[in-house]
Amino acid sequence: MKRLTNCRVRRVPKFPGPAAWNAILPWQAPPRQLEENITADFAVIGAGFAGLSAARRLSQLNPGARTAVLEAARIAEGPAGRNSGFMIDLPHDLSSDNYSGNGKDDRRQIRLNRTGIDFARGAAEEYRMDRETFDPCGKINAAASEAGHRQNVAFGQHLTKLGEPSELLDADAMKALTGTGFYHSGLHTPHAVIIQPAAYIRALADGLSPVIQLYENSPVTSLQRTANTWMLKTPHGSIETPKVILAVNGHAESFGFFKRRLMHVFTYASMTDVLTQRQITALGGEPRWAVTPADPMGVTVRRINGTGGDRIIVRSRFSYNPSMQASDAYLKNIAGVHRKKFLDRFPMLSDVGMEFCWGGHLCLSWNNVPAFGEIDEGIYAACCQNGLGTAKGTLSGLAAAELCSGVSSETVTALQNEAQPSRLPPEPFAWLGANASLRWKEWRAGRE
Ligand SMILES: Cc1cc2nc3c(=O)[nH]c(=O)nc-3n(C[C@H](O)[C@H](O)[C@H](O)COP(=O)(O)OP(=O)(O)OC[C@H]3O[C@@H](n4cnc5c(N)ncnc54)[C@H](O)[C@@H]3O)c2cc1C
C-alpha cells in the first residue's frame, strides 16, 4: 500500500463544451460550497456515479454517520452528466471487435455489472425516477454495414453460448424504430437500462440530500495526513475525516495515485436543436430510442423526447489526452464530424442544427481492470471505470463503501481480486500507440 503523507492535487477537472443533458433540464438549485472547517465520519471526493453510489451505500450501512461529498464542479456537469446513458450489463470491452473481450471472463463481468445496475435500480425506485430518467428497456447494437451485421450475429451467438437472451432485428424493424433506412440490423439485449444521465445524477444527489452533506464547486486541492485522520482542503474550507473514498475516476492520478497506469481518453457528443413537428413527421419512427454501434469504435445515437423537447444525440470519436484536457479547436473539428455522421443517418433532417457539442473524460486501464481498493491507510479508490462508468462506477462506489465500512461481500472480494492497472509504456510511445490504434479502429469501423 502506498504511503502518501501529503499531496497537493495537481489538476482539477476542466470540461470541454457545455453539459447538454444538464442544460436541457429545468432549473437547478444554487450550489452549496464548502466554506467552513468541519469534521466528518466519511468524506467522498467526486459526485459522479461512483461517488454518489458510495455515499448511498455508506448511508445504508452507517445510519447516522456524517458523510460529506465534495464535488469540484456542479452536480451533473462532469462526465457523469455528459455520457450517452447506456447502463450496460453485458461485457463492454471498447478495445474488442464486438464488446465481448476475450470471452473468458464474461459471466463474471455480467454478474458484476448487474450488481451495479440493480443498485442503481434501487435508487431509481426509492427516489421515484420516471422513465425519461431511468428506463429498463434494454439496448440495441445497430449495424450500418454488412461487417457490422456480421459483428451483431457473432455477438448474438456468443451471448447464446453464455445463456444470455438477444433478438436480431432486421432492417425494416430498425427503420420502424429509428425512422432511417441507415441500419442493416440491430441486436436487442433486454437487461440494459437507458438513463438521462444528468437527470439520474441530479435525482440521486437530491434523494441523498437528507442524509449527506453535498458540497459543489468545492474541488479538493490537497490531502494531508494528521495523526489518525486526513485533512482535505478546498479553496474555502476543509474536512477532517478518518476515511476518504476517492471517486474521481482518472483524476486519481492528479492526487498522485496510479501514476502512469491510467489512460485518459476523451469521447465527444452533439445534440440537435429541438425538432419541430414538421421535422418529427419527416423523420418518423419511435419518439425515444437508443442504439450503440455494432463496432465499439462506431457512432452511438439516441432520440429523446419529453423534458427538453424532441432531439437527437450522436456520440463518436475518441482521443487520447494524457493532459486530461481536450482543446476547443479539437472540439470544433469534432462538431463537423458529428454533423456529417448525423446527415449520413438522417438526410431528411438536413435543416436541423446542432445546439450543443461537448466532450468528456473516460479513464481506461491497459489491462481493462478498475483502480479499486484501500490505496493508503483510510483512503479507498473507486476509480477507472473503463468506459462503462454508469454500471461499473456504481459498482465500484458501492463496493468502496462496503470495504471502508468493514463489510465483506462478494462484490468487494471480486474487485479486490482484480489485477492492478498495469504500467503504460513511456511517452511519447503511449501517446503515439494509443492515437494510432484509435484512428485505425475508427477507420476500420467505417460506416458504423
Ligand atoms: C460523451 C460520453 C459518452 C459516454 N457514454 C457512456 C455510456 O453510454 N455508458 C457508460 O457507462 N459510460 C459512458 N461514458 C463514460 C462515463 O461517463 C464515465 O465512465 C463515468 O462518468 C465515470 O463515472 P465516475 O463516477 O467514476 O467518474 P466521473 O463521472 O468522472 O465523476 C468524477 C467526479 O469527480 C470530480 N472531481 C475530480 N477531481 C476532483 C477534485 N479534486 N475535487 C472534487 N471533485 C473532483 C469530477 O468533477 C467528477 O464530477 C461516456 C462518457 C462520455 C464523455
XYZ file of C-alpha atoms and ligand atoms in Angstrom:
501
model
C 0.000 0.000 0.000
C 1.308 3.422 -0.951
C 2.029 5.811 1.964
C 1.201 9.322 0.995
C 1.544 11.795 3.819
C 0.785 14.912 1.848
C -0.410 15.604 -1.621
C -1.196 18.749 -3.489
C -3.770 17.951 -6.191
C -2.043 18.660 -9.494
C -5.073 19.177 -11.706
C -8.761 19.796 -11.213
C -11.184 18.856 -13.974
C -11.854 21.093 -16.962
C -14.776 20.006 -19.123
C -14.821 20.687 -22.880
C -18.045 22.284 -24.098
C -21.414 22.521 -22.352
C -23.089 19.761 -20.320
C -26.046 19.460 -22.705
C -28.023 16.826 -20.798
C -27.998 19.104 -17.765
C -28.677 22.267 -19.791
C -31.980 20.864 -21.137
C -33.289 20.089 -17.639
C -35.272 22.539 -15.539
C -33.696 24.927 -13.077
C -31.067 23.574 -10.682
C -30.939 24.837 -7.091
C -27.941 27.107 -6.379
C -24.804 25.231 -5.315
C -23.683 24.942 -1.727
C -19.911 25.349 -1.414
C -17.733 24.196 1.473
C -16.951 27.422 3.316
C -16.003 26.203 6.793
C -13.741 23.740 8.563
C -15.699 20.636 9.536
C -15.214 17.036 10.639
C -16.960 14.005 9.141
C -17.006 10.228 9.614
C -16.593 9.718 5.859
C -15.636 12.037 3.012
C -16.290 11.143 -0.606
C -14.388 13.050 -3.303
C -16.292 13.256 -6.600
C -20.066 13.218 -7.159
C -20.374 11.045 -10.258
C -21.771 7.514 -10.389
C -19.033 6.172 -8.104
C -19.113 8.975 -5.535
C -22.882 9.228 -5.169
C -23.292 5.439 -5.108
C -20.618 5.259 -2.414
C -22.477 7.902 -0.408
C -25.751 5.996 -0.767
C -24.194 2.696 0.352
C -22.458 4.438 3.288
C -25.807 5.851 4.397
C -27.353 2.364 4.259
C -24.520 0.737 6.214
C -23.846 3.514 8.732
C -27.130 5.243 9.546
C -26.494 8.449 11.441
C -22.855 8.745 10.286
C -21.749 12.147 8.995
C -20.903 11.758 5.298
C -19.667 14.677 3.200
C -19.372 14.605 -0.603
C -17.086 17.125 -2.291
C -17.549 17.846 -5.990
C -15.225 20.097 -7.998
C -17.978 21.321 -10.316
C -21.765 21.413 -10.223
C -23.737 18.185 -9.984
C -24.199 16.633 -13.455
C -21.728 18.992 -15.136
C -18.928 16.388 -15.097
C -18.635 13.151 -17.114
C -21.460 11.523 -15.125
C -23.860 14.053 -16.640
C -22.213 14.103 -20.079
C -22.395 10.497 -21.200
C -24.759 8.681 -23.544
C -26.633 6.988 -20.723
C -26.213 3.291 -21.611
C -26.084 1.328 -18.359
C -24.867 -1.918 -19.854
C -24.937 -5.298 -18.156
C -23.037 -7.250 -20.819
C -19.282 -7.247 -21.383
C -18.276 -3.908 -22.883
C -14.619 -4.019 -23.852
C -14.101 -0.932 -26.035
C -10.850 -2.335 -27.413
C -12.523 -5.507 -28.705
C -14.156 -6.166 -32.083
C -17.680 -6.667 -30.723
C -17.511 -5.803 -26.979
C -17.113 -9.388 -25.815
C -13.444 -9.052 -24.818
C -11.555 -12.305 -24.591
C -14.737 -14.114 -23.577
C -13.146 -15.947 -20.633
C -14.359 -13.593 -18.007
C -17.744 -12.644 -19.466
C -20.080 -14.337 -16.979
C -18.307 -12.701 -14.058
C -18.411 -9.292 -15.788
C -22.137 -9.678 -16.410
C -22.772 -10.584 -12.770
C -20.787 -7.570 -11.542
C -22.341 -5.094 -13.993
C -25.804 -6.320 -12.973
C -24.964 -5.797 -9.311
C -24.175 -2.161 -10.176
C -27.347 -1.768 -12.232
C -29.514 -3.350 -9.510
C -28.112 -0.876 -7.000
C -28.973 1.982 -9.377
C -32.450 0.476 -9.856
C -32.925 0.509 -6.065
C -32.108 4.225 -6.044
C -34.392 4.859 -9.048
C -37.276 3.155 -7.202
C -36.638 4.806 -3.860
C -36.297 8.284 -5.380
C -39.195 7.738 -7.817
C -37.288 8.402 -11.021
C -39.515 8.447 -14.110
C -38.990 6.559 -17.405
C -37.257 9.527 -19.010
C -34.633 9.323 -16.270
C -34.256 5.544 -15.818
C -35.690 3.252 -18.474
C -35.070 -0.514 -18.184
C -35.803 -1.009 -21.895
C -32.638 -2.874 -22.915
C -30.347 -1.676 -25.663
C -29.736 -2.225 -29.361
C -26.429 -2.668 -31.158
C -27.152 -1.141 -34.568
C -25.277 -2.353 -37.656
C -24.797 0.065 -40.552
C -22.886 -2.289 -42.858
C -22.567 -5.972 -43.701
C -19.465 -6.113 -41.498
C -21.454 -4.615 -38.624
C -24.257 -7.098 -39.223
C -21.745 -9.968 -39.011
C -20.434 -8.497 -35.734
C -24.013 -8.450 -34.409
C -24.586 -12.059 -35.450
C -21.298 -13.152 -33.859
C -22.094 -11.245 -30.651
C -25.604 -12.785 -30.554
C -24.110 -16.294 -30.920
C -21.596 -15.543 -28.203
C -24.428 -14.419 -25.904
C -26.423 -17.582 -26.653
C -23.424 -19.646 -25.541
C -23.408 -17.666 -22.313
C -27.136 -18.371 -21.855
C -27.998 -14.700 -22.427
C -31.082 -13.690 -24.456
C -30.860 -11.421 -27.501
C -33.071 -10.687 -30.501
C -31.875 -9.828 -34.006
C -33.948 -7.055 -35.611
C -33.944 -6.768 -39.407
C -33.584 -3.598 -41.489
C -37.364 -2.992 -41.579
C -37.665 -3.239 -37.813
C -34.750 -0.817 -37.423
C -36.401 1.637 -39.822
C -39.703 1.392 -37.953
C -37.846 2.203 -34.746
C -35.431 4.912 -35.887
C -37.132 6.364 -38.966
C -33.939 5.977 -41.019
C -33.063 3.256 -43.519
C -29.398 3.527 -42.499
C -29.279 0.372 -40.400
C -28.999 -3.186 -41.744
C -29.849 -4.872 -38.463
C -29.939 -4.477 -34.714
C -29.218 -6.787 -31.796
C -31.529 -6.128 -28.870
C -30.400 -7.258 -25.430
C -33.032 -6.803 -22.747
C -31.232 -6.146 -19.467
C -29.511 -2.805 -20.104
C -31.008 0.406 -18.730
C -31.085 3.729 -20.586
C -30.779 6.819 -18.411
C -30.952 10.564 -18.962
C -27.543 10.886 -17.301
C -27.873 14.386 -15.851
C -31.422 13.733 -14.626
C -30.292 10.478 -12.977
C -27.293 12.104 -11.256
C -29.386 15.046 -10.075
C -32.137 12.737 -8.769
C -29.580 10.583 -6.953
C -27.995 13.640 -5.330
C -31.413 15.070 -4.383
C -32.524 11.730 -2.936
C -29.408 11.566 -0.772
C -29.638 15.170 0.392
C -31.413 14.434 3.709
C -28.644 12.049 4.819
C -25.405 13.501 3.375
C -23.723 16.895 3.122
C -23.053 17.660 -0.534
C -20.704 20.496 -1.455
C -20.497 21.602 -5.101
C -17.875 23.880 -6.690
C -15.569 22.594 -3.951
C -12.521 20.959 -5.545
C -10.204 19.165 -3.152
C -6.833 20.860 -3.613
C -4.771 18.934 -1.069
C -4.811 15.850 1.133
C -2.741 15.799 4.308
C -2.362 13.098 6.899
C -2.712 14.254 10.515
C -2.409 11.801 13.468
C -5.231 9.368 12.596
C -7.169 11.387 10.117
C -6.960 13.022 6.729
C -7.329 16.745 6.176
C -8.957 17.601 2.841
C -8.606 21.219 1.793
C -10.774 23.070 -0.689
C -10.346 26.748 -1.725
C -12.641 27.959 1.099
C -12.791 25.221 3.720
C -11.585 21.855 4.954
C -12.812 18.481 6.175
C -11.058 16.310 8.728
C -12.040 12.670 8.480
C -10.607 9.215 9.158
C -11.958 7.707 5.932
C -11.898 9.006 2.376
C -13.419 7.485 -0.741
C -11.663 8.736 -3.836
C -14.267 8.615 -6.627
C -12.671 10.906 -9.204
C -12.092 8.346 -11.989
C -8.953 9.344 -13.972
C -8.235 12.253 -11.624
C -6.912 9.698 -9.122
C -3.638 10.385 -10.931
C -3.943 14.119 -10.122
C -3.898 13.068 -6.455
C -0.652 11.132 -7.009
C -2.169 7.635 -7.203
C -1.846 5.073 -10.048
C 0.824 7.175 -11.796
C 1.365 6.108 -15.434
C -1.247 3.384 -15.006
C -4.373 5.219 -16.191
C -5.214 6.075 -19.797
C -7.037 9.374 -20.190
C -9.341 9.211 -23.180
C -11.978 11.726 -24.257
C -15.081 10.991 -26.259
C -17.475 13.512 -27.796
C -21.169 14.082 -28.480
C -23.522 16.570 -30.141
C -27.215 17.255 -29.513
C -29.589 18.774 -32.057
C -31.904 21.715 -31.657
C -35.440 20.788 -30.610
C -37.115 19.129 -33.623
C -40.207 20.850 -34.962
C -43.423 18.912 -35.601
C -42.662 19.002 -39.329
C -39.209 17.506 -38.747
C -40.610 14.864 -36.403
C -43.091 13.827 -39.094
C -40.386 13.779 -41.794
C -38.257 11.517 -39.588
C -40.924 9.041 -38.480
C -40.018 6.164 -36.163
C -40.487 5.976 -32.397
C -40.130 9.054 -30.190
C -37.498 7.505 -27.917
C -34.751 5.025 -28.753
C -31.064 4.417 -28.180
C -28.519 2.479 -30.242
C -24.868 1.677 -29.682
C -22.744 0.805 -32.727
C -22.109 -2.831 -33.654
C -18.414 -1.892 -33.794
C -17.298 -0.378 -30.473
C -15.489 2.453 -32.317
C -18.631 3.495 -34.243
C -21.374 6.048 -33.567
C -23.865 5.934 -30.678
C -27.227 7.569 -31.451
C -30.195 8.438 -29.235
C -33.526 10.034 -29.858
C -35.222 11.616 -26.859
C -38.493 13.371 -26.195
C -40.242 14.882 -23.189
C -38.279 17.268 -20.953
C -36.021 19.366 -23.170
C -38.018 18.525 -26.315
C -37.560 16.041 -29.177
C -33.875 15.817 -30.046
C -31.225 13.510 -31.466
C -27.828 12.936 -29.891
C -24.803 11.445 -31.668
C -21.621 10.349 -29.925
C -18.469 9.477 -31.815
C -14.680 9.787 -31.855
C -12.148 9.145 -29.134
C -8.889 10.958 -28.397
C -6.075 10.038 -26.031
C -5.261 13.052 -23.812
C -2.691 12.323 -21.088
C -3.014 16.018 -20.085
C -6.662 15.284 -19.114
C -7.746 18.230 -21.238
C -9.210 18.472 -24.717
C -8.760 21.668 -26.719
C -11.558 23.920 -28.003
C -10.032 23.672 -31.504
C -10.381 19.877 -31.415
C -13.976 20.190 -30.230
C -14.735 22.476 -33.188
C -13.316 19.905 -35.542
C -15.400 17.179 -33.884
C -18.579 19.243 -34.336
C -18.054 18.983 -38.114
C -17.541 15.221 -37.896
C -20.750 14.849 -35.884
C -22.691 16.932 -38.395
C -21.594 14.601 -41.188
C -22.432 11.458 -39.187
C -25.842 12.948 -38.396
C -26.615 13.773 -42.048
C -25.467 10.296 -43.183
C -28.137 8.841 -40.924
C -30.859 11.470 -41.184
C -30.772 13.073 -44.665
C -34.415 14.077 -44.173
C -33.287 16.374 -41.319
C -30.775 18.450 -43.277
C -32.272 21.689 -41.894
C -31.783 20.624 -38.260
C -28.949 22.395 -36.421
C -26.803 21.166 -33.524
C -27.366 23.153 -30.353
C -24.585 21.552 -28.292
C -21.240 19.824 -28.851
C -19.181 18.601 -25.897
C -16.604 16.127 -24.716
C -15.884 14.190 -21.556
C -13.142 12.235 -19.860
C -13.064 8.436 -19.717
C -10.468 6.510 -17.808
C -9.231 3.164 -19.093
C -6.502 0.819 -17.962
C -4.309 -1.116 -20.344
C -5.475 -4.426 -18.847
C -9.150 -3.353 -18.566
C -9.322 -3.503 -14.748
C -10.559 -0.961 -12.192
C -8.393 1.106 -9.840
C -10.033 -0.157 -6.663
C -9.249 -0.816 -3.023
C -7.543 0.696 0.014
C -4.672 2.588 -1.593
C -3.382 4.307 1.529
C -4.407 3.952 5.147
C -8.017 5.191 5.231
C -8.159 6.080 1.506
C -10.294 3.868 -0.733
C -10.275 4.153 -4.520
C -13.378 3.636 -6.684
C -11.834 4.752 -9.965
C -11.052 3.760 -13.580
C -14.381 2.550 -14.984
C -13.041 1.542 -18.409
C -15.679 3.496 -20.331
C -18.682 1.936 -18.582
C -18.939 4.199 -15.563
C -22.744 4.127 -15.361
C -22.641 0.471 -14.263
C -19.020 -0.029 -13.162
C -18.790 3.334 -11.376
C -21.940 2.497 -9.447
C -20.472 -0.917 -8.609
C -17.072 0.352 -7.502
C -18.672 3.130 -5.433
C -20.921 0.764 -3.520
C -18.063 -1.709 -3.048
C -15.680 1.007 -1.767
C -18.356 1.993 0.786
C -18.623 -1.637 1.914
C -14.859 -2.022 2.153
C -14.388 1.107 4.224
C -17.320 0.161 6.476
C -15.643 -3.184 7.210
C -18.371 -5.158 5.412
C -17.254 -8.203 3.433
C -19.229 -9.023 0.308
C -18.869 -10.980 -2.903
C -18.553 -7.682 -4.794
C -15.709 -6.403 -2.630
C -13.870 -9.716 -2.952
C -14.371 -9.766 -6.722
C -12.997 -6.239 -7.148
C -10.138 -6.848 -4.720
C -9.148 -9.950 -6.692
C -8.735 -7.972 -9.918
C -5.186 -7.206 -11.026
C -3.899 -3.652 -10.511
C -3.915 -1.405 -13.598
C -0.715 -2.234 -15.447
C 2.009 0.299 -16.207
C 1.725 2.191 -19.507
C 4.579 2.415 -21.988
C 6.639 5.627 -21.599
C 5.693 8.767 -23.548
C 5.730 9.540 -26.420
C 5.238 5.837 -27.213
C 1.972 5.568 -25.255
C 0.581 8.689 -26.983
C 1.651 7.549 -30.434
C 0.480 3.963 -29.891
C -2.881 4.920 -28.374
C -3.707 7.530 -31.016
C -2.604 5.301 -33.883
C -4.695 2.460 -32.510
C -7.777 4.697 -32.006
C -7.514 6.177 -35.522
C -7.033 2.734 -37.085
C -10.010 1.269 -35.223
C -12.202 4.269 -36.080
C -11.207 3.959 -39.734
C -11.969 0.218 -39.654
C -15.371 0.906 -38.054
C -16.169 2.763 -41.328
C -19.906 3.385 -41.766
C -20.702 2.094 -38.274
C -19.769 11.559 -24.424
C -19.643 10.410 -23.452
C -20.447 9.290 -23.604
C -20.344 8.229 -22.681
N -21.245 7.223 -22.748
C -21.295 6.295 -21.776
C -22.330 5.334 -21.741
O -23.241 5.337 -22.574
N -22.307 4.408 -20.759
C -21.333 4.416 -19.784
O -21.369 3.561 -18.910
N -20.381 5.338 -19.778
C -20.326 6.278 -20.725
N -19.377 7.249 -20.687
C -18.371 7.199 -19.614
C -18.927 7.662 -18.262
O -19.392 8.969 -18.343
C -17.824 7.577 -17.199
O -17.275 6.283 -17.218
C -18.420 7.856 -15.841
O -18.875 9.175 -15.735
C -17.403 7.587 -14.745
O -18.078 7.707 -13.513
P -17.287 8.103 -12.212
O -18.262 8.406 -11.157
O -16.246 7.094 -11.918
O -16.464 9.416 -12.611
P -16.987 10.843 -13.072
O -18.318 10.774 -13.636
O -15.868 11.418 -13.888
O -17.093 11.626 -11.698
C -15.940 12.017 -11.001
C -16.212 13.378 -10.407
O -15.058 13.730 -9.634
C -14.941 15.139 -9.680
N -13.578 15.516 -9.305
C -12.421 15.308 -9.976
N -11.383 15.853 -9.297
C -11.907 16.382 -8.161
C -11.354 17.091 -7.060
N -10.043 17.381 -6.977
N -12.184 17.502 -6.065
C -13.524 17.224 -6.111
N -14.110 16.578 -7.153
C -13.293 16.172 -8.156
C -15.270 15.468 -11.145
O -15.670 16.814 -11.291
C -16.383 14.476 -11.449
O -17.668 15.052 -11.325
C -19.408 8.291 -21.620
C -18.591 9.418 -21.477
C -18.716 10.475 -22.371
C -17.839 11.673 -22.177
